[in-house]
Coordinates of C-alpha atoms (C1' of nucleotides) and ligand atoms in Angstrom, one line a residue:
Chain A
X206 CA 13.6 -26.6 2.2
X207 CA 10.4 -27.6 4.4
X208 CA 8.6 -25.3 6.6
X209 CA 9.8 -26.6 9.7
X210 CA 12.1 -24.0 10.5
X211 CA 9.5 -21.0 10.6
X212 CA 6.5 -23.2 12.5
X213 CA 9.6 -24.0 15.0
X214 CA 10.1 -20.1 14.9
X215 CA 6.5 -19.3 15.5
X216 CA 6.5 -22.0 18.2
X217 CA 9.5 -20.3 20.1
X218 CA 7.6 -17.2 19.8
X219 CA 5.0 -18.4 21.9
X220 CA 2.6 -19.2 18.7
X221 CA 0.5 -22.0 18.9
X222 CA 0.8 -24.8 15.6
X223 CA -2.8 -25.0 13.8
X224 CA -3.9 -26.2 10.7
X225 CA -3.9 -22.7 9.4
X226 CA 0.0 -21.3 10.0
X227 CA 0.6 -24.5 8.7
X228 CA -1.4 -23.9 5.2
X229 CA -0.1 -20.3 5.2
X230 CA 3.3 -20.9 6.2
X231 CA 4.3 -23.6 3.5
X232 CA 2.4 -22.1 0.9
X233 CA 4.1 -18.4 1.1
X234 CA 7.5 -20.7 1.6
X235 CA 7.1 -22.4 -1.5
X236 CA 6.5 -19.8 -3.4
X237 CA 8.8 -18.0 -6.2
X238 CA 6.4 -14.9 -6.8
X239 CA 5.3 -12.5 -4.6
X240 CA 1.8 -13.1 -3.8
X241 CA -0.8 -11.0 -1.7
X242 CA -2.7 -12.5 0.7
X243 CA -5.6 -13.2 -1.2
X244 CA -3.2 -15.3 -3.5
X245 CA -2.1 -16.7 -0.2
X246 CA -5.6 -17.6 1.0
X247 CA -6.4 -19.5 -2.8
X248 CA -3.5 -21.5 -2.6
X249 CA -3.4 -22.3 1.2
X250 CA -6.8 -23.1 1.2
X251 CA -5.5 -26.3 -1.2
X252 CA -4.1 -27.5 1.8
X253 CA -6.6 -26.8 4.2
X254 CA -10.3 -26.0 2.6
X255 CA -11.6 -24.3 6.0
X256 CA -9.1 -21.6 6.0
X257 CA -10.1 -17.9 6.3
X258 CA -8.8 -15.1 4.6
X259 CA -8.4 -13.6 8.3
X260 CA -6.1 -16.0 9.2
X261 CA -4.0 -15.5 6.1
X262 CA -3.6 -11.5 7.1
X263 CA -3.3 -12.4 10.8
X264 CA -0.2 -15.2 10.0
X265 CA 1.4 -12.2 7.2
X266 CA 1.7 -10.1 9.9
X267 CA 3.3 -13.0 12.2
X268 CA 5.7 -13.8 9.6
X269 CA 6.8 -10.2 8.9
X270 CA 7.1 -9.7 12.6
X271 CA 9.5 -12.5 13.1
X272 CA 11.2 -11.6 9.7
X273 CA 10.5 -14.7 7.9
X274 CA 8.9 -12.4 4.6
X275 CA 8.7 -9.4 3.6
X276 CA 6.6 -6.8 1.7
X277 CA 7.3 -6.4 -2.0
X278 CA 6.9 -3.2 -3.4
X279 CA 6.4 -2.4 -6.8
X280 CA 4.8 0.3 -9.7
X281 CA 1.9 -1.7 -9.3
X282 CA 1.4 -2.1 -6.0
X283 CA 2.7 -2.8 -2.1
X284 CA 0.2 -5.7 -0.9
X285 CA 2.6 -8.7 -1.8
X286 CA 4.9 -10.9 0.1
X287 CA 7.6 -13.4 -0.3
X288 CA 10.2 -15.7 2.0
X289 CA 12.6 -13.0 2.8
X290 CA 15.9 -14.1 2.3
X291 CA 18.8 -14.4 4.8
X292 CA 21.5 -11.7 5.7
X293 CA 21.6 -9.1 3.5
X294 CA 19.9 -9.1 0.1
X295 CA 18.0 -7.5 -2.2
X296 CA 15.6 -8.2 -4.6
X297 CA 15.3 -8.5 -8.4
X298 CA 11.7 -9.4 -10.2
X299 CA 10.6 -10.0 -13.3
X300 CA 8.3 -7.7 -15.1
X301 CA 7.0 -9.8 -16.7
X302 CA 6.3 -12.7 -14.7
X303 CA 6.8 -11.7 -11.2
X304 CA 9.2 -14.0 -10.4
X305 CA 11.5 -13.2 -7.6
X306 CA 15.5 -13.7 -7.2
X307 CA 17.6 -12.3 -4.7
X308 CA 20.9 -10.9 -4.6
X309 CA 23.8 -9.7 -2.3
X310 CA 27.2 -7.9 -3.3
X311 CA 25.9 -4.9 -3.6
X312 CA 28.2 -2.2 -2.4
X313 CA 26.9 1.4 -2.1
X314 CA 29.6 2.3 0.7
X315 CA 31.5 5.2 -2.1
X316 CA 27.8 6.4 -2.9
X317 CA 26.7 7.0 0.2
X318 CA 29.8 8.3 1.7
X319 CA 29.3 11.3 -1.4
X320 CA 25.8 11.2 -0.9
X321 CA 26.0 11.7 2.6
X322 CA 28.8 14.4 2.6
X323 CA 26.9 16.7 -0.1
X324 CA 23.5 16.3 1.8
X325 CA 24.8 16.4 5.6
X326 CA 22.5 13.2 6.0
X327 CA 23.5 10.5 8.2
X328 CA 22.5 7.3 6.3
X329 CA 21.3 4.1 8.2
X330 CA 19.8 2.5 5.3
X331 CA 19.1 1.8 1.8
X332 CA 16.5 0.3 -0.6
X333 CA 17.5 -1.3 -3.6
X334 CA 15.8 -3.1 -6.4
X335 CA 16.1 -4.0 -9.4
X336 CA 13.5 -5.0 -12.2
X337 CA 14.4 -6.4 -15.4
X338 CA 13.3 -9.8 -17.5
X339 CA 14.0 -13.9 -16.6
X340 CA 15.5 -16.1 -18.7
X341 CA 12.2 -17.2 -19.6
X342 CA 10.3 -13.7 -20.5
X343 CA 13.6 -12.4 -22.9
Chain B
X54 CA 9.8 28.3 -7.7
X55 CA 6.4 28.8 -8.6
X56 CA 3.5 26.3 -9.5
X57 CA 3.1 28.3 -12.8
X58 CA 5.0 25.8 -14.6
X59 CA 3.2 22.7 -13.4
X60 CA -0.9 24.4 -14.3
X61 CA 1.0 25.2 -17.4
X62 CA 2.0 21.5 -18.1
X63 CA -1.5 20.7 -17.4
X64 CA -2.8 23.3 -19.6
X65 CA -1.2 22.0 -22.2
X66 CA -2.2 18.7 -21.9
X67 CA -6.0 19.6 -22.3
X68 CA -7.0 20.2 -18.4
X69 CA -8.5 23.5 -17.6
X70 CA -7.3 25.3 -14.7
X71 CA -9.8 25.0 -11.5
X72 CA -9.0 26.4 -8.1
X73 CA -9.2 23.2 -6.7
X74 CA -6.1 22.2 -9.1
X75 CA -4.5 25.4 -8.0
X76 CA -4.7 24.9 -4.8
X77 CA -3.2 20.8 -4.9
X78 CA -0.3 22.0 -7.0
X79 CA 1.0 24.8 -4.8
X80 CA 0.5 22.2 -1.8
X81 CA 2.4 19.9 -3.4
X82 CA 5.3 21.6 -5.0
X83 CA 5.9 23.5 -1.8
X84 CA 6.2 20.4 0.6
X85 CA 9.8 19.3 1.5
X86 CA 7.7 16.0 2.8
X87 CA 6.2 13.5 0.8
X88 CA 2.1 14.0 1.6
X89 CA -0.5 11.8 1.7
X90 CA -3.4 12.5 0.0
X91 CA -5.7 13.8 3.0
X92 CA -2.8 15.3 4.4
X93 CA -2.8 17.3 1.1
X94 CA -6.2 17.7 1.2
X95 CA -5.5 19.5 4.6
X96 CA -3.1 21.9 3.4
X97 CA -4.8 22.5 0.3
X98 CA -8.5 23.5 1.7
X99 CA -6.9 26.3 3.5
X100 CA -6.2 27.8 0.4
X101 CA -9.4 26.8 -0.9
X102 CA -12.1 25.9 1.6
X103 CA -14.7 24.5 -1.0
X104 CA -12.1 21.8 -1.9
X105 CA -13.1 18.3 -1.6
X106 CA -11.0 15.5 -1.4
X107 CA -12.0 13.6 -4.6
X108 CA -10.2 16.3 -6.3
X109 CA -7.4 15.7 -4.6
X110 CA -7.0 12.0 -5.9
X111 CA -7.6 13.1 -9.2
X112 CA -5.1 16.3 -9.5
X113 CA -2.2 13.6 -7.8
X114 CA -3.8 11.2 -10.4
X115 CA -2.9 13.7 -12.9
X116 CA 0.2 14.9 -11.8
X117 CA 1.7 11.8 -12.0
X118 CA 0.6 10.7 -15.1
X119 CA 2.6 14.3 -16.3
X120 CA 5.4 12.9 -13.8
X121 CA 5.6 15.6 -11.7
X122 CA 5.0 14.1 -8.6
X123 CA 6.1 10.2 -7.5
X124 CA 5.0 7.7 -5.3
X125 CA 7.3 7.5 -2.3
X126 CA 7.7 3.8 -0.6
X127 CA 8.3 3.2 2.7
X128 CA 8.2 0.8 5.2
X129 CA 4.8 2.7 7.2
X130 CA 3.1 3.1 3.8
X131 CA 3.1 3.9 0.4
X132 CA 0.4 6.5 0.0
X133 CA 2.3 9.6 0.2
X134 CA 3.6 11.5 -2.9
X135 CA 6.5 13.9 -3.5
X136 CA 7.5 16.3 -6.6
X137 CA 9.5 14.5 -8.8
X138 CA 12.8 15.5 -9.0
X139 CA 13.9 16.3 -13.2
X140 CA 15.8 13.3 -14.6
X141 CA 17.0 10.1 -12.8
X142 CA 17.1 10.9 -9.3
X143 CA 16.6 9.1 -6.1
X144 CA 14.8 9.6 -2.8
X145 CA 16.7 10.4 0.5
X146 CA 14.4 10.3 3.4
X147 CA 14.8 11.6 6.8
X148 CA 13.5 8.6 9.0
X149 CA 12.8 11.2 11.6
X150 CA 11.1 13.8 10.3
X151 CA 10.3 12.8 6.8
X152 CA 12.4 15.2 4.7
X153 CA 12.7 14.6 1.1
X154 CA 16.2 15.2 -0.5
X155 CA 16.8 14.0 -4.1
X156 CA 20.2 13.0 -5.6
X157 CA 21.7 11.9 -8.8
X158 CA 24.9 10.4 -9.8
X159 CA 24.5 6.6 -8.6
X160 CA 26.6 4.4 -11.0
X161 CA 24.7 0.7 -10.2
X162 CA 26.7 -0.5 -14.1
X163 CA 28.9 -2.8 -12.3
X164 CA 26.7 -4.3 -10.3
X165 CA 23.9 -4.6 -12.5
X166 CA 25.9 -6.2 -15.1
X167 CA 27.3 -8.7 -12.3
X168 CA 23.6 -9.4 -11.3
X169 CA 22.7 -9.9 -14.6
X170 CA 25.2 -12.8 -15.5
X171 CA 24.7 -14.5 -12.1
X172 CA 20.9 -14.5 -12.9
X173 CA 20.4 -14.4 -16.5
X174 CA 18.2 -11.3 -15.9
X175 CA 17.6 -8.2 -18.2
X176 CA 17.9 -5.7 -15.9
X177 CA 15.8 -3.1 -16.9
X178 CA 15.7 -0.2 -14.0
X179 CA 16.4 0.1 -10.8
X180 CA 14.8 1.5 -7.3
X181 CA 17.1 3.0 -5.1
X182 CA 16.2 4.9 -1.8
X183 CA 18.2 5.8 1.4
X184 CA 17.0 6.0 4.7
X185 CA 18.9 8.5 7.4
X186 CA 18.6 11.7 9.7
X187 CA 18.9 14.4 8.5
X188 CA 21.4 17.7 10.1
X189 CA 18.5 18.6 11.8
X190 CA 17.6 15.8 13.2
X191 CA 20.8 13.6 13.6
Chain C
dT17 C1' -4.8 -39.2 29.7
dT18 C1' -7.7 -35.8 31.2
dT19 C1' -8.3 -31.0 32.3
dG20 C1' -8.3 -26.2 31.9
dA21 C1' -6.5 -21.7 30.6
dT22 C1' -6.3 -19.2 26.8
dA23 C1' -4.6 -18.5 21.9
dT24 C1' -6.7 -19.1 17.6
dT25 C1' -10.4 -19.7 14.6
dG26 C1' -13.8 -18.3 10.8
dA27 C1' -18.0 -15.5 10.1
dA28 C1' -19.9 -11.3 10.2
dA29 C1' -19.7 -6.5 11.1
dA30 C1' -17.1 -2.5 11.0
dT31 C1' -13.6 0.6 9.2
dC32 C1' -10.9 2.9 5.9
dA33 C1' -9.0 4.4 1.7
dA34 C1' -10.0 4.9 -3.0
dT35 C1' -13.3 5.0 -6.9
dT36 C1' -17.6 5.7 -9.3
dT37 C1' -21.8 8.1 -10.1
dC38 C1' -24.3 12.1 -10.9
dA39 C1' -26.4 16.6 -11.3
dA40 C1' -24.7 21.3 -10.8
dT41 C1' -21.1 24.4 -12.1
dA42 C1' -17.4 26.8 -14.3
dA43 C1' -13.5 27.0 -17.8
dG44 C1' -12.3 28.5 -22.0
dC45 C1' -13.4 28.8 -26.9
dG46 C1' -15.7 31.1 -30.6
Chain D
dC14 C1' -21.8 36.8 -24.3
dG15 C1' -23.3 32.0 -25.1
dC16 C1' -22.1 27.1 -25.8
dT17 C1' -19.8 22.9 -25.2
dT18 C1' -18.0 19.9 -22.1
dA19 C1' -14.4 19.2 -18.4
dT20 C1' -14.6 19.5 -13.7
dT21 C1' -16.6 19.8 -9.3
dG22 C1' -18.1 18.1 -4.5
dA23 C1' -21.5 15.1 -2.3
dA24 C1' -23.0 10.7 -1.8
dA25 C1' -22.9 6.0 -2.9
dT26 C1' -20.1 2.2 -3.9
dT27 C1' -16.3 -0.7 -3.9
dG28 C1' -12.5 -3.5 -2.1
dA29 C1' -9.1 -4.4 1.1
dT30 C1' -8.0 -4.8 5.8
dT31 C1' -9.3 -4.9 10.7
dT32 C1' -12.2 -5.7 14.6
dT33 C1' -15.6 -8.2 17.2
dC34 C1' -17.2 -12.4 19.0
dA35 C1' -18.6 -16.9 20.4
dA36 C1' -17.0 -21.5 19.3
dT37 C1' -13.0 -24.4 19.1
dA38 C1' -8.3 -26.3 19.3
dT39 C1' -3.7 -26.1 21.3
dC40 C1' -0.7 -27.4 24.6
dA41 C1' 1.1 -27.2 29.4
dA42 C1' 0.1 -28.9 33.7
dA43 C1' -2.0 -32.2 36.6
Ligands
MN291 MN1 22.4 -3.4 0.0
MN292 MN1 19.8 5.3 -10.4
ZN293 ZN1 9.8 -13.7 -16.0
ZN294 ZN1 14.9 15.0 9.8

DNA sequence: TTTGATATTGAAAATCAATTTCAATAAGCG
DNA sequence: CGCTTATTGAAATTGATTTTCAATATCAAA
Protein backbone atom coordinates (compact mmCIF):
# COMPACT_ATOMS: atom_id res chain seq x y z
CA UNK A 1 0.00 0.00 0.00
CA UNK A 2 1.67 3.60 -0.80
CA UNK A 3 0.86 6.68 0.96
CA UNK A 4 -1.16 8.19 -1.55
CA UNK A 5 -4.37 7.70 -0.07
CA UNK A 6 -3.72 9.72 3.22
CA UNK A 7 -1.60 12.85 1.39
CA UNK A 8 -4.83 12.76 -0.97
CA UNK A 9 -6.83 12.85 2.39
CA UNK A 10 -4.83 15.67 3.87
CA UNK A 11 -5.14 17.37 0.53
CA UNK A 12 -9.04 17.23 0.64
CA UNK A 13 -8.81 18.51 4.03
CA UNK A 14 -7.48 21.61 2.84
CA UNK A 15 -3.70 20.54 3.91
CA UNK A 16 -1.08 21.71 1.90
CA UNK A 17 1.62 18.61 0.39
CA UNK A 18 5.34 19.45 1.75
CA UNK A 19 8.30 17.57 2.05
CA UNK A 20 7.53 16.94 5.74
CA UNK A 21 3.76 15.13 5.68
CA UNK A 22 5.32 13.42 3.09
CA UNK A 23 8.31 11.96 5.41
CA UNK A 24 5.90 11.53 8.27
CA UNK A 25 3.08 10.17 6.46
CA UNK A 26 4.92 7.13 4.76
CA UNK A 27 7.09 6.54 7.44
CA UNK A 28 4.13 6.00 10.30
CA UNK A 29 2.37 4.06 7.16
CA UNK A 30 4.98 1.72 6.74
CA UNK A 31 5.35 0.90 9.95
CA UNK A 32 4.39 -2.54 11.90
CA UNK A 33 5.16 -1.08 15.59
CA UNK A 34 3.81 1.53 17.21
CA UNK A 35 6.18 4.26 17.30
CA UNK A 36 6.16 7.69 19.18
CA UNK A 37 6.90 10.55 17.56
CA UNK A 38 10.34 10.82 18.34
CA UNK A 39 10.65 7.37 16.64
CA UNK A 40 8.71 9.06 13.87
CA UNK A 41 11.01 12.03 13.62
CA UNK A 42 14.42 9.36 13.38
CA UNK A 43 13.01 7.46 10.77
CA UNK A 44 11.28 10.32 8.75
CA UNK A 45 14.16 12.32 8.92
CA UNK A 46 15.81 9.27 6.56
CA UNK A 47 13.68 10.66 3.99
CA UNK A 48 13.93 14.16 4.51
CA UNK A 49 17.18 15.23 6.72
CA UNK A 50 15.66 18.94 7.43
CA UNK A 51 12.60 17.66 9.23
CA UNK A 52 11.64 18.91 12.74
CA UNK A 53 10.44 17.08 15.48
CA UNK A 54 7.55 19.85 15.45
CA UNK A 55 6.41 18.89 12.38
CA UNK A 56 6.26 15.26 13.36
CA UNK A 57 3.77 16.22 16.44
CA UNK A 58 1.97 18.79 14.33
CA UNK A 59 1.32 15.94 11.27
CA UNK A 60 0.33 13.09 14.52
CA UNK A 61 -2.19 15.30 15.40
CA UNK A 62 -3.42 15.79 11.56
CA UNK A 63 -3.44 12.09 11.04
CA UNK A 64 -5.40 11.33 14.23
CA UNK A 65 -7.74 14.08 13.43
CA UNK A 66 -8.59 12.66 10.07
CA UNK A 67 -8.51 9.12 11.59
CA UNK A 68 -5.71 7.74 9.54
CA UNK A 69 -3.78 6.45 13.19
CA UNK A 70 -4.40 6.14 16.32
CA UNK A 71 -2.87 6.31 19.90
CA UNK A 72 -1.66 2.98 21.33
CA UNK A 73 -1.90 2.55 24.73
CA UNK A 74 -0.05 0.32 26.76
CA UNK A 75 1.50 -0.63 30.64
CA UNK A 76 4.32 1.21 29.50
CA UNK A 77 3.06 4.08 28.10
CA UNK A 78 0.34 6.13 25.78
CA UNK A 79 2.75 8.30 23.48
CA UNK A 80 2.72 5.77 20.37
CA UNK A 81 0.96 5.63 17.14
CA UNK A 82 0.17 3.32 14.34
CA UNK A 83 -1.99 3.23 10.79
CA UNK A 84 -5.26 2.72 12.33
CA UNK A 85 -7.01 0.16 10.57
CA UNK A 86 -10.30 0.26 8.75
CA UNK A 87 -13.92 -0.49 10.09
CA UNK A 88 -13.89 -1.92 13.15
CA UNK A 89 -10.88 -3.48 14.77
CA UNK A 90 -8.98 -3.96 17.57
CA UNK A 91 -5.62 -4.32 18.39
CA UNK A 92 -3.20 -7.15 19.48
CA UNK A 93 0.73 -6.45 20.21
CA UNK A 94 3.43 -8.22 21.05
CA UNK A 95 5.15 -7.96 24.35
CA UNK A 96 7.79 -8.67 23.41
CA UNK A 97 8.47 -7.01 20.26
CA UNK A 98 5.83 -4.49 19.86
CA UNK A 99 4.59 -5.61 16.83
CA UNK A 100 1.06 -4.71 15.97
CA UNK A 101 -1.85 -6.93 14.32
CA UNK A 102 -5.31 -6.20 14.24
CA UNK A 103 -8.39 -7.93 14.47
CA UNK A 104 -12.25 -7.83 14.02
CA UNK A 105 -14.96 -10.49 15.15
CA UNK A 106 -15.12 -9.61 18.28
CA UNK A 107 -18.62 -9.77 19.66
CA UNK A 108 -19.29 -8.38 23.12
CA UNK A 109 -23.13 -7.76 22.25
CA UNK A 110 -24.30 -10.76 25.34
CA UNK A 111 -21.59 -8.96 27.71
CA UNK A 112 -22.66 -5.83 27.43
CA UNK A 113 -26.32 -6.40 27.34
CA UNK A 114 -25.61 -8.18 31.18
CA UNK A 115 -23.28 -5.61 31.86
CA UNK A 116 -25.44 -2.92 31.08
CA UNK A 117 -28.69 -4.42 32.77
CA UNK A 118 -26.78 -5.05 36.20
CA UNK A 119 -25.15 -1.53 36.15
CA UNK A 120 -28.12 0.67 34.58
CA UNK A 121 -25.29 1.99 32.12
CA UNK A 122 -26.01 2.76 28.69
CA UNK A 123 -22.94 1.59 26.79
CA UNK A 124 -21.73 3.42 23.58
CA UNK A 125 -18.41 1.94 23.52
CA UNK A 126 -15.76 -0.46 24.26
CA UNK A 127 -11.97 -0.87 24.42
CA UNK A 128 -10.43 -4.02 23.71
CA UNK A 129 -6.97 -5.28 23.51
CA UNK A 130 -5.19 -7.93 23.64
CA UNK A 131 -1.40 -8.58 24.47
CA UNK A 132 0.22 -11.73 24.06
CA UNK A 133 3.57 -13.10 22.00
CA UNK A 134 4.28 -13.36 17.74
CA UNK A 135 5.25 -16.18 16.13
CA UNK A 136 8.59 -14.92 16.35
CA UNK A 137 8.98 -14.08 20.32
CA UNK A 138 7.29 -17.84 21.44
CA UNK B 1 -15.00 0.96 53.86
CA UNK B 2 -12.26 2.47 55.50
CA UNK B 3 -8.59 3.27 54.33
CA UNK B 4 -7.38 1.14 57.36
CA UNK B 5 -6.73 -1.70 55.24
CA UNK B 6 -4.75 0.05 52.52
CA UNK B 7 -2.01 2.08 55.44
CA UNK B 8 -2.07 -1.43 56.76
CA UNK B 9 -0.88 -3.00 53.37
CA UNK B 10 1.67 -0.40 53.40
CA UNK B 11 2.70 -1.01 56.80
CA UNK B 12 3.42 -4.15 56.06
CA UNK B 13 5.40 -3.68 53.27
CA UNK B 14 8.04 -1.52 55.27
CA UNK B 15 6.47 2.19 54.67
CA UNK B 16 5.68 4.10 57.79
CA UNK B 17 2.62 5.81 58.11
CA UNK B 18 2.81 9.83 57.41
CA UNK B 19 -0.07 12.13 57.26
CA UNK B 20 0.63 12.95 53.95
CA UNK B 21 0.02 9.06 53.09
CA UNK B 22 -3.09 9.29 55.14
CA UNK B 23 -4.39 11.88 53.61
CA UNK B 24 -3.72 10.37 49.61
CA UNK B 25 -5.26 7.04 50.65
CA UNK B 26 -8.61 8.26 52.05
CA UNK B 27 -8.75 10.65 48.79
CA UNK B 28 -8.32 7.93 46.78
CA UNK B 29 -10.34 5.07 48.09
CA UNK B 30 -13.23 7.48 48.54
CA UNK B 31 -13.46 8.74 44.80
CA UNK B 32 -16.06 7.13 42.58
CA UNK B 33 -13.82 9.05 39.75
CA UNK B 34 -10.63 8.14 38.55
CA UNK B 35 -8.24 11.33 39.80
CA UNK B 36 -5.51 12.77 38.51
CA UNK B 37 -2.70 13.31 40.49
CA UNK B 38 -3.17 17.24 41.16
CA UNK B 39 -6.63 16.65 41.30
CA UNK B 40 -5.70 14.37 44.31
CA UNK B 41 -3.40 16.59 45.50
CA UNK B 42 -6.52 19.01 45.75
CA UNK B 43 -8.66 16.82 47.66
CA UNK B 44 -6.00 15.58 49.72
CA UNK B 45 -4.47 19.06 51.12
CA UNK B 46 -7.75 19.84 52.62
CA UNK B 47 -7.31 17.11 54.85
CA UNK B 48 -3.79 18.03 55.22
CA UNK B 49 -2.74 21.46 54.31
CA UNK B 50 1.16 20.96 54.62
CA UNK B 51 0.83 18.28 51.84
CA UNK B 52 2.85 18.81 48.86
CA UNK B 53 2.39 17.27 45.69
CA UNK B 54 5.62 15.20 45.37
CA UNK B 55 4.03 13.11 47.91
CA UNK B 56 1.29 12.58 46.04
CA UNK B 57 3.28 10.98 42.98
CA UNK B 58 5.01 8.84 45.30
CA UNK B 59 1.92 7.49 47.64
CA UNK B 60 0.12 6.64 43.83
CA UNK B 61 3.62 5.35 42.96
CA UNK B 62 3.25 3.12 45.88
CA UNK B 63 -0.18 2.24 45.76
CA UNK B 64 0.19 0.80 42.65
CA UNK B 65 3.11 -1.09 43.01
CA UNK B 66 0.68 -2.84 46.09
CA UNK B 67 -2.12 -2.81 43.28
CA UNK B 68 -4.42 -0.96 44.92
CA UNK B 69 -5.02 1.61 42.68
CA UNK B 70 -4.84 1.37 38.42
CA UNK B 71 -4.08 3.47 35.78
CA UNK B 72 -7.31 4.33 33.92
CA UNK B 73 -6.92 4.98 29.95
CA UNK B 74 -8.83 7.17 28.02
CA UNK B 75 -9.14 8.84 25.06
CA UNK B 76 -8.49 12.76 27.02
CA UNK B 77 -5.53 11.16 28.98
CA UNK B 78 -4.06 8.67 30.87
CA UNK B 79 -3.03 10.31 34.06
CA UNK B 80 -5.78 9.68 36.28
CA UNK B 81 -5.95 6.65 38.75
CA UNK B 82 -8.73 4.66 40.29
CA UNK B 83 -8.82 1.86 43.26
CA UNK B 84 -8.47 -1.25 41.84
CA UNK B 85 -11.16 -3.40 41.96
CA UNK B 86 -10.12 -7.19 43.80
CA UNK B 87 -9.50 -9.83 41.11
CA UNK B 88 -9.99 -9.53 37.30
CA UNK B 89 -12.23 -6.72 36.76
CA UNK B 90 -12.82 -4.16 34.18
CA UNK B 91 -13.46 -0.40 34.00
CA UNK B 92 -16.94 1.03 33.09
CA UNK B 93 -16.70 4.68 32.62
CA UNK B 94 -19.36 7.22 32.43
CA UNK B 95 -18.31 9.42 29.37
CA UNK B 96 -20.25 12.19 31.04
CA UNK B 97 -19.41 12.52 34.27
CA UNK B 98 -16.49 10.19 34.74
CA UNK B 99 -17.98 7.55 37.05
CA UNK B 100 -16.08 4.48 37.71
CA UNK B 101 -17.99 1.12 37.89
CA UNK B 102 -16.02 -2.20 37.86
CA UNK B 103 -17.34 -5.56 36.61
CA UNK B 104 -16.34 -9.10 36.34
CA UNK B 105 -17.49 -12.04 34.42
CA UNK B 106 -16.29 -11.34 30.69
CA UNK B 107 -15.60 -14.70 29.01
CA UNK B 108 -13.04 -13.35 25.90
CA UNK B 109 -11.99 -17.76 25.64
CA UNK B 110 -13.59 -18.00 22.37
CA UNK B 111 -12.45 -15.21 20.94
CA UNK B 112 -9.10 -15.23 22.16
CA UNK B 113 -8.53 -18.65 21.03
CA UNK B 114 -9.99 -17.70 17.42
CA UNK B 115 -7.46 -14.67 17.53
CA UNK B 116 -4.89 -16.75 18.36
CA UNK B 117 -4.99 -19.35 15.41
CA UNK B 118 -5.70 -16.58 12.90
CA UNK B 119 -2.49 -14.87 14.12
CA UNK B 120 -0.27 -17.31 15.66
CA UNK B 121 -0.25 -15.12 18.76
CA UNK B 122 0.11 -16.21 22.49
CA UNK B 123 -2.33 -14.29 23.91
CA UNK B 124 -1.38 -13.48 27.16
CA UNK B 125 -4.07 -10.83 28.76
CA UNK B 126 -6.40 -8.73 27.80
CA UNK B 127 -7.65 -4.81 28.25
CA UNK B 128 -11.15 -4.44 28.26
CA UNK B 129 -13.08 -1.07 29.01
CA UNK B 130 -16.61 0.25 28.25
CA UNK B 131 -17.55 3.62 27.58
CA UNK B 132 -21.34 4.79 28.38
CA UNK B 133 -23.71 7.14 30.59
CA UNK B 134 -24.50 6.31 33.34
CA UNK B 135 -28.56 6.37 35.10
CA UNK B 136 -27.67 9.62 36.06
CA UNK B 137 -26.54 10.94 33.30
CA UNK B 138 -28.17 9.05 30.31
C1' DT C 1 4.35 31.35 -15.94
C1' DT C 2 4.30 34.70 -12.56
C1' DT C 3 2.12 36.52 -8.48
C1' DG C 4 0.31 36.76 -4.06
C1' DA C 5 -2.25 35.14 -0.05
C1' DT C 6 -1.37 32.29 3.48
C1' DA C 7 -0.34 27.59 5.32
C1' DT C 8 3.70 25.50 6.83
C1' DT C 9 8.27 25.34 8.27
C1' DG C 10 12.24 24.65 11.84
C1' DA C 11 14.57 27.02 15.65
C1' DA C 12 14.10 28.79 19.92
C1' DA C 13 11.46 29.86 23.85
C1' DA C 14 7.88 28.62 26.87
C1' DT C 15 5.02 25.46 29.30
C1' DC C 16 3.71 21.49 31.83
C1' DA C 17 3.94 17.21 34.15
C1' DA C 18 6.93 14.27 36.46
C1' DT C 19 11.38 13.24 38.71
C1' DT C 20 15.50 14.14 41.33
C1' DT C 21 18.11 16.39 44.87
C1' DC C 22 18.61 17.82 49.45
C1' DA C 23 18.56 19.28 54.15
C1' DA C 24 15.05 19.14 57.77
C1' DT C 25 11.77 16.30 60.07
C1' DA C 26 9.22 12.58 61.99
C1' DA C 27 8.07 7.42 62.32
C1' DG C 28 8.81 3.62 64.80
C1' DC C 29 12.01 0.50 67.04
C1' DG C 30 14.68 -0.66 71.07
C1' DC D 1 13.48 8.69 75.63
C1' DG D 2 17.02 8.45 71.94
C1' DC D 3 18.59 6.64 67.49
C1' DT D 4 18.30 5.15 62.83
C1' DT D 5 16.59 6.09 58.67
C1' DA D 6 12.33 6.61 55.77
C1' DT D 7 9.80 10.46 54.50
C1' DT D 8 8.92 15.14 53.83
C1' DG D 9 8.19 19.63 51.00
C1' DA D 10 10.79 23.12 48.42
C1' DA D 11 13.49 23.90 44.74
C1' DA D 12 15.98 22.46 40.83
C1' DT D 13 16.01 19.52 36.95
C1' DT D 14 14.40 16.81 33.31
C1' DG D 15 11.86 15.52 29.27
C1' DA D 16 8.00 15.79 26.42
C1' DT D 17 4.93 18.74 24.14
C1' DT D 18 3.27 23.36 22.71
C1' DT D 19 3.72 28.07 21.41
C1' DT D 20 5.88 31.88 19.12
C1' DC D 21 7.90 33.81 15.22
C1' DA D 22 10.12 35.25 11.03
C1' DA D 23 11.40 32.86 6.80
C1' DT D 24 9.79 29.86 3.22
C1' DA D 25 7.01 26.97 0.22
C1' DT D 26 2.50 25.63 -1.56
C1' DC D 27 -0.95 26.25 -4.65
C1' DA D 28 -4.86 28.82 -6.61
C1' DA D 29 -5.67 32.64 -9.39
C1' DA D 30 -4.28 35.76 -12.71
MN1 LIG E 1 -15.12 -4.45 19.28
MN1 LIG F 1 -11.29 -9.93 31.38
ZN1 LIG G 1 7.05 -10.26 18.93
ZN1 LIG H 1 -22.40 9.87 34.48
Amino acid sequence: MTAIPWLTQLQENGYRLTGARRAVVETVQQATHALTPLQVFDLARKKYPALGLVSVYRTLEKLEELHLIQRVHQPQGCQAFISAGSGHQHLLLCQNCGQVEFFEGDDLEALTSVISQRTGYQIKEHWLQLFGLCRNCQ
